[in-house]
Each structure stands twice: as C-alpha cells, then as structure tokens.
Coordinates of C-alpha atoms in Angstrom, one line a residue:
Chain Z
M1 CA 28.7 14.3 2.2
E2 CA 31.5 15.5 4.4
R3 CA 33.1 13.1 6.7
T4 CA 34.6 14.0 10.0
S5 CA 37.3 11.5 11.0
V6 CA 36.8 9.8 14.3
S7 CA 40.3 8.4 14.6
K8 CA 41.2 11.0 17.2
L9 CA 38.4 9.7 19.4
I10 CA 39.5 6.1 19.4
K11 CA 41.6 4.8 22.3
N12 CA 42.3 1.2 23.0
G13 CA 39.6 0.0 20.7
E14 CA 37.1 2.3 22.3
L15 CA 35.4 5.1 20.4
V16 CA 34.3 7.8 22.8
F17 CA 32.0 10.7 22.1
T18 CA 31.5 13.5 24.6
Q19 CA 29.1 16.4 24.8
Q20 CA 31.7 18.6 23.1
D21 CA 32.0 16.4 19.9
S22 CA 30.3 17.5 16.8
F23 CA 26.9 16.2 16.1
S24 CA 27.1 14.0 13.0
Y25 CA 29.4 11.4 11.7
V26 CA 29.5 9.1 8.7
L27 CA 31.5 6.0 9.2
D28 CA 32.4 3.1 7.1
S29 CA 33.7 -0.3 8.0
A30 CA 37.4 0.7 7.6
E31 CA 37.2 3.2 10.4
L32 CA 35.6 0.8 12.8
E33 CA 38.0 -2.0 12.1
N34 CA 39.7 -1.9 15.5
V35 CA 36.8 -0.6 17.5
S36 CA 35.0 -3.0 19.8
S37 CA 33.0 -0.5 21.8
L38 CA 31.4 2.8 21.4
V39 CA 30.7 5.0 24.4
L40 CA 28.6 8.1 24.6
K41 CA 29.5 10.1 27.7
K42 CA 26.9 12.0 29.7
G43 CA 25.0 14.5 27.7
A44 CA 26.5 13.5 24.3
R45 CA 24.0 13.8 21.4
I46 CA 25.4 11.9 18.4
N47 CA 24.1 11.1 14.9
L48 CA 26.0 8.2 13.3
L49 CA 25.6 6.9 9.8
L50 CA 27.3 3.5 9.3
L51 CA 27.9 2.6 5.7
D52 CA 28.4 -1.1 4.9
D53 CA 28.7 -2.1 8.5
A54 CA 31.1 -4.9 8.7
A55 CA 31.4 -4.8 12.5
T56 CA 31.0 -8.3 13.8
K57 CA 30.9 -7.5 17.5
L58 CA 30.2 -4.1 18.9
K59 CA 29.1 -2.9 22.3
I60 CA 27.6 0.6 22.5
V61 CA 27.0 2.3 25.8
L62 CA 24.9 5.4 26.3
K63 CA 25.7 7.1 29.6
E64 CA 23.0 9.2 31.3
N65 CA 21.2 11.9 29.3
S66 CA 22.9 11.0 26.1
S67 CA 21.2 10.2 22.8
L68 CA 22.2 8.3 19.7
D69 CA 20.6 8.3 16.3
F70 CA 22.3 5.2 14.7
K71 CA 21.6 4.6 11.0
S72 CA 23.0 1.7 9.0
L73 CA 22.9 1.2 5.3
N74 CA 24.1 -2.2 4.2
T75 CA 24.7 -3.1 0.6
F76 CA 27.3 -5.8 0.5
E77 CA 27.6 -9.1 2.2
I78 CA 25.7 -9.7 5.3
K79 CA 27.9 -11.0 8.2
N80 CA 26.9 -12.7 11.4
S81 CA 27.1 -9.8 13.8
E82 CA 26.2 -8.9 17.3
K83 CA 25.5 -5.5 18.6
T84 CA 24.7 -4.7 22.2
F85 CA 23.4 -1.4 23.3
D86 CA 23.4 -0.5 27.1
L87 CA 21.2 2.4 27.8
R88 CA 21.4 4.3 31.2
A89 CA 18.9 6.6 32.6
N90 CA 17.2 9.2 30.4
T91 CA 18.8 8.1 27.2
E92 CA 17.3 7.8 23.8
L93 CA 18.4 5.4 21.0
K94 CA 17.0 5.5 17.5
L95 CA 18.1 2.6 15.3
S96 CA 17.4 2.7 11.5
F97 CA 18.6 -0.2 9.4
A98 CA 18.2 -0.1 5.6
D99 CA 19.3 -3.6 4.6
F100 CA 20.1 -4.4 1.1
S101 CA 22.8 -6.9 1.9
A102 CA 23.2 -10.3 0.2
G103 CA 24.1 -13.7 1.5
K104 CA 23.7 -15.7 4.6
G105 CA 23.9 -14.3 8.1
V106 CA 22.3 -13.4 11.4
E107 CA 22.3 -9.9 12.7
K108 CA 21.7 -9.9 16.4
V109 CA 20.8 -6.7 18.1
T110 CA 20.2 -6.5 21.9
V111 CA 19.1 -3.4 23.7
N112 CA 19.4 -3.3 27.5
L113 CA 17.3 -0.6 29.0
L114 CA 19.2 -0.3 32.3
G115 CA 18.2 3.1 33.5
R116 CA 14.9 4.8 34.2
N117 CA 13.2 6.6 31.2
A118 CA 15.5 4.9 28.7
K119 CA 13.9 4.8 25.2
C120 CA 14.6 2.8 22.1
N121 CA 13.1 2.8 18.6
W122 CA 14.1 0.3 16.0
F123 CA 13.2 0.5 12.4
L124 CA 14.2 -1.9 9.7
S125 CA 13.5 -2.1 6.0
S126 CA 15.0 -5.2 4.4
I127 CA 14.9 -7.0 1.1
S128 CA 16.1 -10.5 0.5
T129 CA 16.6 -11.9 -3.0
Q130 CA 18.0 -14.8 -4.9
K131 CA 19.3 -17.3 -2.3
D132 CA 19.7 -14.9 0.6
N133 CA 19.1 -16.3 4.0
K134 CA 19.0 -13.5 6.5
E135 CA 17.8 -13.2 10.1
F136 CA 17.4 -10.1 12.2
K137 CA 17.2 -11.0 15.9
V138 CA 16.2 -7.9 17.8
S139 CA 15.8 -8.3 21.5
I140 CA 14.9 -5.6 24.0
N141 CA 15.4 -6.0 27.8
H142 CA 13.4 -3.7 30.0
I143 CA 15.4 -3.8 33.2
A144 CA 14.6 -0.4 34.7
P145 CA 11.1 1.1 35.2
D146 CA 9.5 3.6 32.8
T147 CA 11.4 2.4 29.8
T148 CA 10.0 2.4 26.3
A149 CA 10.8 0.4 23.2
T150 CA 9.3 -0.1 19.8
V151 CA 10.5 -2.5 17.2
D152 CA 9.2 -2.1 13.6
S153 CA 10.6 -4.4 11.0
Y154 CA 9.4 -4.4 7.3
G155 CA 10.7 -6.9 4.8
V156 CA 10.3 -8.1 1.3
A157 CA 11.3 -11.7 0.4
K158 CA 11.8 -12.5 -3.3
D159 CA 13.0 -15.5 -5.4
E160 CA 14.2 -18.3 -3.2
S161 CA 15.3 -16.3 -0.3
R162 CA 14.6 -16.6 3.4
L163 CA 14.0 -13.7 5.7
V164 CA 13.4 -14.0 9.4
F165 CA 12.5 -11.4 11.9
S166 CA 12.8 -12.7 15.5
G167 CA 13.7 -11.5 18.9
V168 CA 12.4 -11.3 22.4
S169 CA 11.1 -8.2 24.1
H170 CA 11.4 -8.9 27.8
I171 CA 9.9 -6.7 30.6
Q172 CA 11.7 -8.0 33.7
T173 CA 10.4 -7.8 37.2
N174 CA 10.6 -4.3 38.7
A175 CA 10.5 -2.6 35.3
Q176 CA 7.1 -1.1 36.1
K177 CA 5.3 1.3 33.8
S178 CA 7.4 0.1 30.9
K179 CA 6.0 0.0 27.4
T180 CA 7.1 -2.3 24.6
K181 CA 5.8 -2.9 21.1
Q182 CA 6.9 -5.3 18.4
N183 CA 5.8 -5.2 14.7
A184 CA 7.1 -7.6 12.1
R185 CA 5.8 -7.5 8.6
I186 CA 7.1 -9.4 5.6
M187 CA 5.7 -9.4 2.0
V188 CA 6.4 -12.5 0.0
F189 CA 6.9 -12.3 -3.7
S190 CA 7.3 -15.8 -5.0
R191 CA 6.3 -19.3 -4.3
D192 CA 9.8 -20.3 -3.1
A193 CA 10.5 -17.4 -0.9
I194 CA 10.2 -17.9 2.9
A195 CA 9.2 -15.4 5.5
V196 CA 9.3 -16.1 9.2
A197 CA 8.2 -13.7 11.9
K198 CA 8.7 -14.6 15.6
P199 CA 8.1 -11.5 17.7
I200 CA 8.1 -12.8 21.3
L201 CA 7.0 -11.0 24.4
K202 CA 8.1 -12.0 27.9
I203 CA 6.3 -10.1 30.6
D204 CA 7.4 -10.5 34.2
E205 CA 5.8 -7.4 35.7
N206 CA 2.2 -6.2 36.1
D207 CA 1.9 -2.5 35.5
V208 CA 3.1 -2.4 31.9
Q209 CA 2.0 -2.0 28.3
A210 CA 3.0 -4.6 25.8
G211 CA 1.9 -5.6 22.3
H212 CA 3.1 -7.4 19.3
A213 CA 1.9 -7.9 15.8
A214 CA 3.1 -9.9 12.8
A215 CA 1.8 -10.0 9.3
L216 CA 3.1 -12.1 6.5
G217 CA 1.6 -12.5 3.1
Q218 CA 1.6 -11.7 -0.5
V219 CA 1.0 -8.5 -2.3
N220 CA -2.6 -7.5 -1.8
E221 CA -4.5 -8.6 -4.9
E222 CA -6.9 -5.7 -4.7
H223 CA -4.1 -3.2 -4.6
L224 CA -2.5 -4.9 -7.6
F225 CA -5.7 -4.9 -9.5
Y226 CA -6.3 -1.2 -8.7
L227 CA -3.0 -0.1 -10.0
R228 CA -3.1 -2.4 -13.1
S229 CA -6.6 -1.2 -14.0
R230 CA -5.0 2.2 -14.6
G231 CA -2.6 0.8 -17.1
L232 CA 0.4 -0.2 -15.0
S233 CA 1.9 -3.6 -15.9
E234 CA 2.1 -6.2 -13.1
N235 CA 5.8 -5.5 -12.7
E236 CA 5.2 -1.7 -12.5
A237 CA 2.4 -2.1 -10.1
K238 CA 4.4 -4.5 -7.8
T239 CA 7.3 -2.1 -7.9
L240 CA 5.2 0.9 -6.8
I241 CA 3.7 -1.2 -4.0
I242 CA 7.1 -2.4 -2.7
M243 CA 8.5 1.1 -2.9
G244 CA 5.7 2.4 -0.9
Y245 CA 6.2 -0.4 1.6
L246 CA 9.9 0.1 2.1
K247 CA 10.2 3.8 1.6
P248 CA 9.0 5.0 5.0
I249 CA 12.5 4.3 6.3
L250 CA 13.8 7.1 4.2
R251 CA 12.2 9.5 6.7
N252 CA 14.8 8.4 9.2
F253 CA 17.7 9.4 6.9
E254 CA 18.3 13.1 6.5
D255 CA 21.1 13.1 3.9
E256 CA 19.6 13.6 0.4
E257 CA 22.4 11.7 -1.2
I258 CA 21.8 8.7 1.0
K259 CA 18.0 9.0 0.5
Q260 CA 18.5 8.8 -3.2
K261 CA 20.9 5.9 -2.9
I262 CA 18.4 3.9 -0.9
E263 CA 15.6 4.6 -3.2
K264 CA 17.8 3.5 -6.1
L265 CA 18.7 0.3 -4.3
I266 CA 15.1 -0.5 -3.6
L267 CA 14.3 -0.1 -7.3
E268 CA 17.2 -2.2 -8.4
R269 CA 16.4 -5.1 -6.0
V270 CA 12.8 -5.0 -7.1
Chain C
M1 CA -17.2 3.4 -34.2
R2 CA -16.1 1.6 -31.0
E3 CA -18.1 -1.1 -29.5
L4 CA -17.9 -3.2 -26.3
T5 CA -19.9 -6.4 -26.6
I6 CA -20.6 -9.0 -24.0
K7 CA -21.9 -12.3 -25.3
D8 CA -23.6 -14.8 -23.2
L9 CA -21.1 -14.3 -20.3
H10 CA -21.1 -16.7 -17.4
V11 CA -18.8 -15.8 -14.5
S12 CA -18.1 -17.6 -11.3
T13 CA -16.1 -16.8 -8.1
E14 CA -15.3 -19.0 -5.1
G15 CA -17.3 -21.8 -6.6
K16 CA -20.5 -19.8 -7.1
E17 CA -21.9 -18.6 -10.4
I18 CA -22.7 -14.9 -10.4
L19 CA -23.2 -14.0 -14.0
K20 CA -25.6 -16.4 -15.7
G21 CA -25.5 -15.4 -19.4
V22 CA -25.1 -11.6 -19.8
N23 CA -25.7 -10.1 -23.2
L24 CA -24.9 -6.5 -23.7
T25 CA -23.5 -4.1 -26.3
I26 CA -22.2 -0.7 -25.3
Y27 CA -22.1 1.6 -28.3
Q28 CA -19.8 4.6 -28.5
G29 CA -21.4 7.8 -27.1
E30 CA -24.0 6.0 -24.9
T31 CA -24.7 6.5 -21.3
I32 CA -26.3 3.4 -19.8
A33 CA -27.9 3.2 -16.4
L34 CA -27.4 -0.2 -14.8
L35 CA -30.0 -0.9 -12.2
G36 CA -30.9 -3.8 -10.0
P37 CA -31.0 -4.9 -6.3
N38 CA -27.7 -5.6 -4.5
G39 CA -26.1 -9.0 -5.0
H40 CA -27.3 -9.7 -8.5
G41 CA -24.1 -9.2 -10.4
K42 CA -23.9 -5.5 -11.4
S43 CA -20.6 -4.9 -9.7
T44 CA -19.3 -8.3 -10.8
L45 CA -20.1 -7.4 -14.4
L46 CA -18.1 -4.2 -14.3
N47 CA -15.2 -5.8 -12.5
V48 CA -15.1 -8.7 -15.0
I49 CA -15.0 -6.2 -17.9
M50 CA -12.0 -4.6 -16.3
G51 CA -10.4 -8.0 -15.7
H52 CA -10.4 -8.6 -12.0
P53 CA -8.5 -11.8 -11.4
K54 CA -10.8 -13.2 -8.7
Y55 CA -13.6 -13.8 -11.3
M56 CA -13.5 -16.7 -13.6
I57 CA -15.2 -16.6 -17.0
T58 CA -16.7 -20.1 -17.5
S59 CA -18.2 -19.3 -20.9
G60 CA -19.0 -16.4 -23.2
T61 CA -16.8 -13.5 -24.4
I62 CA -16.1 -9.8 -24.0
E63 CA -15.2 -8.2 -27.3
L64 CA -13.8 -4.7 -27.8
D65 CA -14.1 -3.5 -31.4
G66 CA -14.6 -7.1 -32.4
Q67 CA -11.6 -8.5 -30.6
D68 CA -11.9 -10.9 -27.7
I69 CA -10.2 -9.2 -24.7
T70 CA -10.8 -11.9 -22.1
C71 CA -7.1 -12.9 -22.3
L72 CA -5.9 -9.4 -21.7
G73 CA -4.8 -8.2 -18.3
P74 CA -6.4 -5.2 -16.6
D75 CA -3.5 -3.0 -17.7
E76 CA -3.9 -3.8 -21.4
R77 CA -7.7 -3.3 -21.1
S78 CA -7.0 0.1 -19.5
K79 CA -4.6 1.1 -22.4
A80 CA -7.3 -0.1 -24.8
G81 CA -9.6 2.6 -23.4
I82 CA -11.6 1.0 -20.5
F83 CA -11.8 2.6 -17.1
L84 CA -13.4 1.4 -13.9
G85 CA -14.4 3.8 -11.1
M86 CA -14.5 1.4 -8.2
Q87 CA -17.1 1.0 -5.5
Y88 CA -14.4 0.7 -2.8
P89 CA -11.2 2.2 -4.2
A90 CA -8.1 0.6 -2.7
E91 CA -6.0 2.4 -0.1
V92 CA -2.5 1.6 -1.2
P93 CA -0.1 2.3 1.6
G94 CA 3.1 4.3 0.9
V95 CA 2.2 4.9 -2.8
I96 CA 2.1 8.6 -3.5
N97 CA -0.9 9.7 -5.6
A98 CA 1.4 11.8 -7.8
D99 CA 3.7 8.9 -8.5
F100 CA 0.8 6.7 -9.4
L101 CA -0.9 9.2 -11.7
K102 CA 2.3 10.0 -13.5
A103 CA 3.0 6.3 -14.1
A104 CA -0.6 5.9 -15.4
I105 CA -0.2 8.8 -17.8
N106 CA 3.3 7.8 -19.0
V107 CA 2.1 4.3 -19.8
R108 CA 0.0 5.8 -22.6
N109 CA 2.4 8.3 -24.1
E110 CA 5.7 7.8 -25.9
K111 CA 7.4 10.5 -24.0
P112 CA 7.1 10.8 -20.2
I113 CA 5.0 13.8 -19.2
S114 CA 7.0 16.9 -18.1
L115 CA 6.7 17.8 -14.4
Y116 CA 5.2 21.2 -15.4
N117 CA 2.5 19.7 -17.6
F118 CA 1.8 17.0 -15.0
Y119 CA 1.1 19.5 -12.2
R120 CA -0.8 21.7 -14.6
V121 CA -3.2 18.9 -15.5
V122 CA -3.5 17.5 -12.0
D123 CA -4.0 20.8 -10.2
G124 CA -6.5 22.0 -12.8
T125 CA -8.6 18.8 -12.5
T126 CA -8.3 18.8 -8.7
K127 CA -9.6 22.3 -8.5
E128 CA -12.5 21.5 -10.9
L129 CA -13.6 18.7 -8.6
G130 CA -13.3 20.8 -5.5
M131 CA -10.6 18.5 -4.0
P132 CA -7.8 19.6 -1.7
L133 CA -4.8 20.8 -3.6
D134 CA -2.3 18.7 -1.6
L135 CA -4.0 15.6 -2.9
A136 CA -1.1 14.8 -5.3
N137 CA 1.3 14.4 -2.4
R138 CA -0.8 12.2 -0.2
F139 CA -0.8 8.5 -0.2
L140 CA -3.2 6.8 -2.7
N141 CA -6.6 7.0 -1.1
E142 CA -5.1 6.7 2.4
G143 CA -7.0 8.8 4.8
F144 CA -9.4 9.9 2.2
S145 CA -13.1 10.1 3.1
G146 CA -15.5 7.9 1.1
G147 CA -16.5 11.0 -0.9
E148 CA -12.9 12.0 -1.6
K149 CA -12.1 8.4 -2.8
K150 CA -14.9 8.6 -5.3
R151 CA -13.8 12.0 -6.5
N152 CA -10.3 10.6 -6.9
E153 CA -11.8 8.0 -9.2
I154 CA -13.3 10.8 -11.3
L155 CA -10.0 12.7 -11.2
Q156 CA -8.3 9.7 -12.7
M157 CA -11.0 9.3 -15.3
M158 CA -10.6 12.9 -16.4
I159 CA -6.8 12.6 -16.6
L160 CA -6.7 9.3 -18.4
K161 CA -9.6 10.1 -20.9
P162 CA -10.9 6.6 -21.5
D163 CA -13.5 5.7 -24.1
F164 CA -15.5 3.2 -22.0
V165 CA -16.2 4.5 -18.5
L166 CA -17.6 2.0 -16.0
L167 CA -18.8 3.6 -12.7
D168 CA -19.6 1.4 -9.7
E169 CA -21.8 3.5 -7.4
I170 CA -19.8 6.6 -7.9
D171 CA -22.4 8.6 -5.9
S172 CA -22.4 6.5 -2.7
G173 CA -20.9 8.4 0.2
L174 CA -21.2 11.8 -1.5
D175 CA -23.1 14.7 -0.1
V176 CA -25.3 16.9 -2.3
D177 CA -22.6 19.3 -3.3
A178 CA -20.1 16.5 -4.1
I179 CA -22.7 14.7 -6.3
Q180 CA -23.3 17.9 -8.2
S181 CA -19.6 18.4 -8.9
V182 CA -19.2 14.8 -9.9
A183 CA -22.3 15.0 -12.1
N184 CA -20.9 18.2 -13.7
A185 CA -17.6 16.6 -14.4
L186 CA -19.4 13.6 -15.9
K187 CA -21.6 15.8 -18.1
K188 CA -18.6 17.6 -19.4
N189 CA -17.1 14.3 -20.3
Q190 CA -20.1 12.9 -22.0
T191 CA -18.8 13.3 -25.5
P192 CA -19.7 11.5 -28.7
D193 CA -16.6 9.3 -28.5
R194 CA -17.2 8.2 -24.9
S195 CA -19.6 5.7 -23.4
F196 CA -20.7 5.3 -19.8
L197 CA -22.0 2.3 -17.9
I198 CA -23.2 3.6 -14.6
I199 CA -24.4 1.6 -11.5
S200 CA -26.3 3.7 -9.0
H201 CA -29.2 3.2 -6.6
Y202 CA -30.2 6.9 -6.6
A203 CA -32.3 8.5 -9.3
R204 CA -30.7 11.8 -8.4
L205 CA -27.5 11.0 -10.3
F206 CA -29.4 10.0 -13.4
D207 CA -31.5 13.2 -13.2
L208 CA -28.2 15.1 -13.6
V209 CA -26.5 12.8 -16.1
T210 CA -29.4 11.6 -18.3
P211 CA -28.8 8.1 -19.5
T212 CA -29.6 7.1 -23.1
R213 CA -30.9 3.7 -21.9
S214 CA -31.5 1.8 -18.7
L215 CA -31.0 -1.8 -18.0
V216 CA -32.1 -3.9 -15.1
M217 CA -30.0 -6.8 -13.9
I218 CA -31.6 -9.6 -11.9
N219 CA -30.1 -13.0 -11.0
G220 CA -27.0 -12.5 -13.0
R221 CA -28.7 -11.5 -16.2
I222 CA -30.0 -8.4 -17.9
V223 CA -33.7 -8.8 -17.9
L224 CA -35.2 -5.5 -18.9
E225 CA -34.4 -2.5 -20.9
G226 CA -36.0 0.9 -20.9
G227 CA -35.6 4.7 -20.7
M228 CA -35.8 7.2 -17.9
E229 CA -39.3 6.0 -17.0
L230 CA -37.7 2.7 -15.8
I231 CA -35.5 4.6 -13.4
Q232 CA -38.3 6.7 -12.1
K233 CA -40.5 3.6 -11.6
I234 CA -37.8 1.8 -9.6
D235 CA -37.1 4.9 -7.6
K236 CA -40.7 5.2 -6.6
S237 CA -41.7 1.6 -6.0
G238 CA -38.6 -0.6 -6.0
Y239 CA -38.3 -3.9 -7.9
E240 CA -41.6 -5.6 -6.9
F241 CA -43.2 -4.7 -10.3
L242 CA -40.8 -7.1 -12.0
K243 CA -42.6 -10.1 -10.6
L244 CA -46.1 -8.6 -11.1
E245 CA -45.6 -7.3 -14.7
H246 CA -42.8 -9.5 -16.1
G247 CA -43.0 -12.6 -14.1
I248 CA -39.4 -12.3 -13.0
E249 CA -38.6 -13.9 -9.6
I250 CA -35.9 -12.3 -7.6
E251 CA -33.8 -15.0 -5.9
K252 CA -33.0 -14.1 -2.4
E253 CA -29.4 -14.8 -1.1
A254 CA -29.2 -17.6 1.5
E255 CA -28.1 -16.1 4.8
T256 CA -24.7 -17.4 5.9
M257 CA -23.4 -17.4 9.4
N258 CA -20.7 -14.8 10.0
Q259 CA -17.5 -16.3 11.1
I260 CA -16.3 -14.8 14.4
S261 CA -12.7 -14.4 15.1
I262 CA -11.4 -14.1 18.6
G263 CA -8.5 -11.8 18.1
V264 CA -5.1 -13.1 17.1
C265 CA -1.8 -11.4 17.2
A266 CA -0.5 -12.7 13.9
T267 CA -2.3 -12.8 10.6
R268 CA -1.7 -14.3 7.3
E269 CA -3.0 -11.6 5.2
R270 CA -3.0 -9.5 2.1
F271 CA -1.3 -6.3 3.0

C-alpha cells in the first residue's frame, strides 16, 4: 500500500486538497497531528483512508462540486472525538467507519448539508467487547433543499460491553425535497452486553422524505439452528453469522490488504 | 446396522404439548412416508430429532444406534449422520453459501477440503439439480425462490451424505420439473445404508420415490401404519376414513385471534 505524503499540502493546521491533487491518500494519526481542518477546494475528488484515527477534533469542508470518500479503520483506543463536515452545493460525502477500537469514548460526527444537492452516506460496522463503552453520535443537518443523507450503523455487542448508536437527523425549514434515512442495528451476544439505539428524526419542513429504523436483539435462533444442523458448532455458527453481518462494510474499502485486515479483525474479536 | 429409535416421546413448546407419545424405529435403508393433516406434529417430530432448541422433551428418548442423543446439540447429531431438509430454510444474511458449505464439509473431515475438490463437488451437484451455477457465491438462501431453497436442501444432503435423511415437505413450492429432478436425486441416494423419513402432502412425490412403509400421525402420535395403499387412499379421500374405520378422532385446533400490530419504527427482534 503506497502512501503519498500530505505534508506539502498542510499550511497553518489546514490540509487542503485541490482538483489537481492525486486521488487517493492513506493517512495515519501521526500525519494529522497538527491538522485541525481539511478543505476540499472546488472540484476536488479525494479518497482518504484514515488508519487509527486519533484526531480528536476535525473540521472538514467540501467546497462546491467536490467529493470525499472518507474511510476510517480504528483498531486501538477509542477517543472522544468530534468531526464536523460542512458540505456545499453539489458535493458528495461517503463515510465508512470500520470500528474495532477498545475502551470508553464517544465519537461525534456532524454533517451539515449547507448547499443544494449535497449528499452524504454513512456506514458503520462496529464491535464492542469486554468492558468497552462506545457511543457513535451521528447527526445530519439538512439546511439546503434537495439534500440527501443515509445513516447505516451495524454493531455487535459482546461480553459486558455497551454500544450506543445515537444522533439526530434534522430537516430544517426550507430544506424542501430533502431525503433522510437512519438505520441502527445492533446484535447482542451475551446477557451482560448492552445495546442502545436512538435514531432521532426532527422534521421542520413538509415536502420531504424521512424514515428511521432500529433493530436490537440476539442472534436469530432459527439461523443458528440451521447452521448447527449442518454440523457447525455454536461458536462456528455464531462466527459465520457475525461475519456475514459486519462484512458488508468491506465493499466500501477497495484496498485488498485493508479488506483482509478487517476480515481478520472481525474474526479475532468474534 | 444403524437404527434411529423414538420411544414414547412427549414434546412441548410454548406451554403446549405437541407430541403425545411417539413410538417409531427407523431402520437402515428404509424410506418412510409420514402423513397426516397439518398441525398434528409431523414437522415437530422431525425438528425434535434434529434437536431444535425451541422444543422441550418432557419424557421419552431418541436413540441412535442404542445411544440416547437427546443431550446432543444439532451439530453433534448432524455429525452422527442425521440431516433435516427444512420446510422453511432460513435465509441467513451475509453468509455466503460457499463458506457455509465448506465449513459443513470440513467439520466432518480431518483435513480441510481443497478448493479444487470443493468446487468440483459443488458445481457437479449444482448442475445435477439444475440450479444456477453462481449459487455458491450467493448469500445462503437469500433471494432464493421457494423451489430453489428446497433444492438447496437437497444439494446439502448430497454433499454431506447423511445416513438418516429427514425431509419436511421437500416438494412444496416446486414445479413439476423441479419435483422430478429432486425425486431423481433422492432415488439416486436411496442406498442400502441410507434411511429417509419424508413428510409430504402429495402422492406424486411418493409415486416417484416409493416408500417402504407409510405412517399416519394424528394428535401428536403415530396411529396407523401401512404401504402405498395408505398413501393412495388418503390422496383420494383425505383423512375422514380414520374416524369411520379406526375410530380415531381428529382434534381440531382452537382458532386464536391474530394479534395486530400498528407499525412501529423500532423492533426487538431476532435478526
């Protein structure tokens, strides 16, 4: 996996991408240590992979007609963090978070759809184990009309951990013809694990489409029986089921090495 | 000579007794037709033999080759040679058919099967059953038609080669051609070391597969045994004759009110 350095693009704590910059970057926490904001200038199309994201506060701005495919793979300690994305007109933001972090923390992500036709898709696969206590607060604000957002969060809570998916999708007045969807699903694996889903919709405009769904529960007994009836042990069956549940996020990561790393991580945690 | 014996089995679920003293021995090499109206325990019997956790055995035993298997999990029963072709095969999201089949095969062998041999076996069997060749890469039963799900059950049976095959309405949802290809596969697999216990409501399947005996299950018990003539009689005139000729009353299920749910956004569910 080749890495192009971004140090040349950083000035005064601001990392700026323009249309001329190459397409893909892999960043780790060291490179973002002094960066507090990321700017995509007009027309920039950037693919960013953040490994072990330690950024505690980051503001990302997408100027008109730019697009950002932001992927994050977290395997170390979770930290309280706040990321705000400001999207101008005709921008597209794809957020894929593969979370295998440990510990206690709240990751807050806020997306402001400020310009017409701005679009955002959020995808999260998260596992909490042992005594983890993790919350993902994903809020979307539809401020301009014709904006679209989807939030899909999938989680697995094991042992005595606590996993919370929360956030508000707010369609403000004058954001007509906006569409917003929230989907929070957490599978619970033990009696002591806690899963909380709070997908909240706030609608202040009439001509819009909005929906939310939450599903929390244990592994489907019928699925477990089906796999076991073919000879798979309870553990093997549960592993296959969890893998199947969390693997879809792999589709969002193109790099083969990363895909394999994520798959291995899922297997380890399970 | 292998033998699966059910002795005076009483089974309950959700507080209700479904099997009320089932006695049955399946001998090696037999093909048994299990008949009876819906709701009288046929499906339950097959699921209990396989070890479905939602059924509780209140008394009686299930013995395989003289050993009580009621404490064994479904996986151990599968490894011991029992297979259940389900009435409603589960659609397990995200689990790829190939991964699942490979795991099921490897559980039974000392060495994991090579990729080459795996695809040789799967593709060969898939073709034989007239199923789409990309089957291996699709998600387990997801997006399969009813008929495809049933044929996927037969596919698994052919790959795992069990000694006791339990089939729960394997022909429901299949068109004429599909029934023929399933019946052909079953016939090919009706070997002296393999036994079948087949539930079906259609004489057609039994015309093709020829059972060695037929059993009728009423009110959670096996009440009658016979040959092909029993199947033909039921096919022609239903179960009324049981009362007239044998004095067996068929208990009707009490109708329960369906609970209506006015849509909710959040559910506590089994995924």
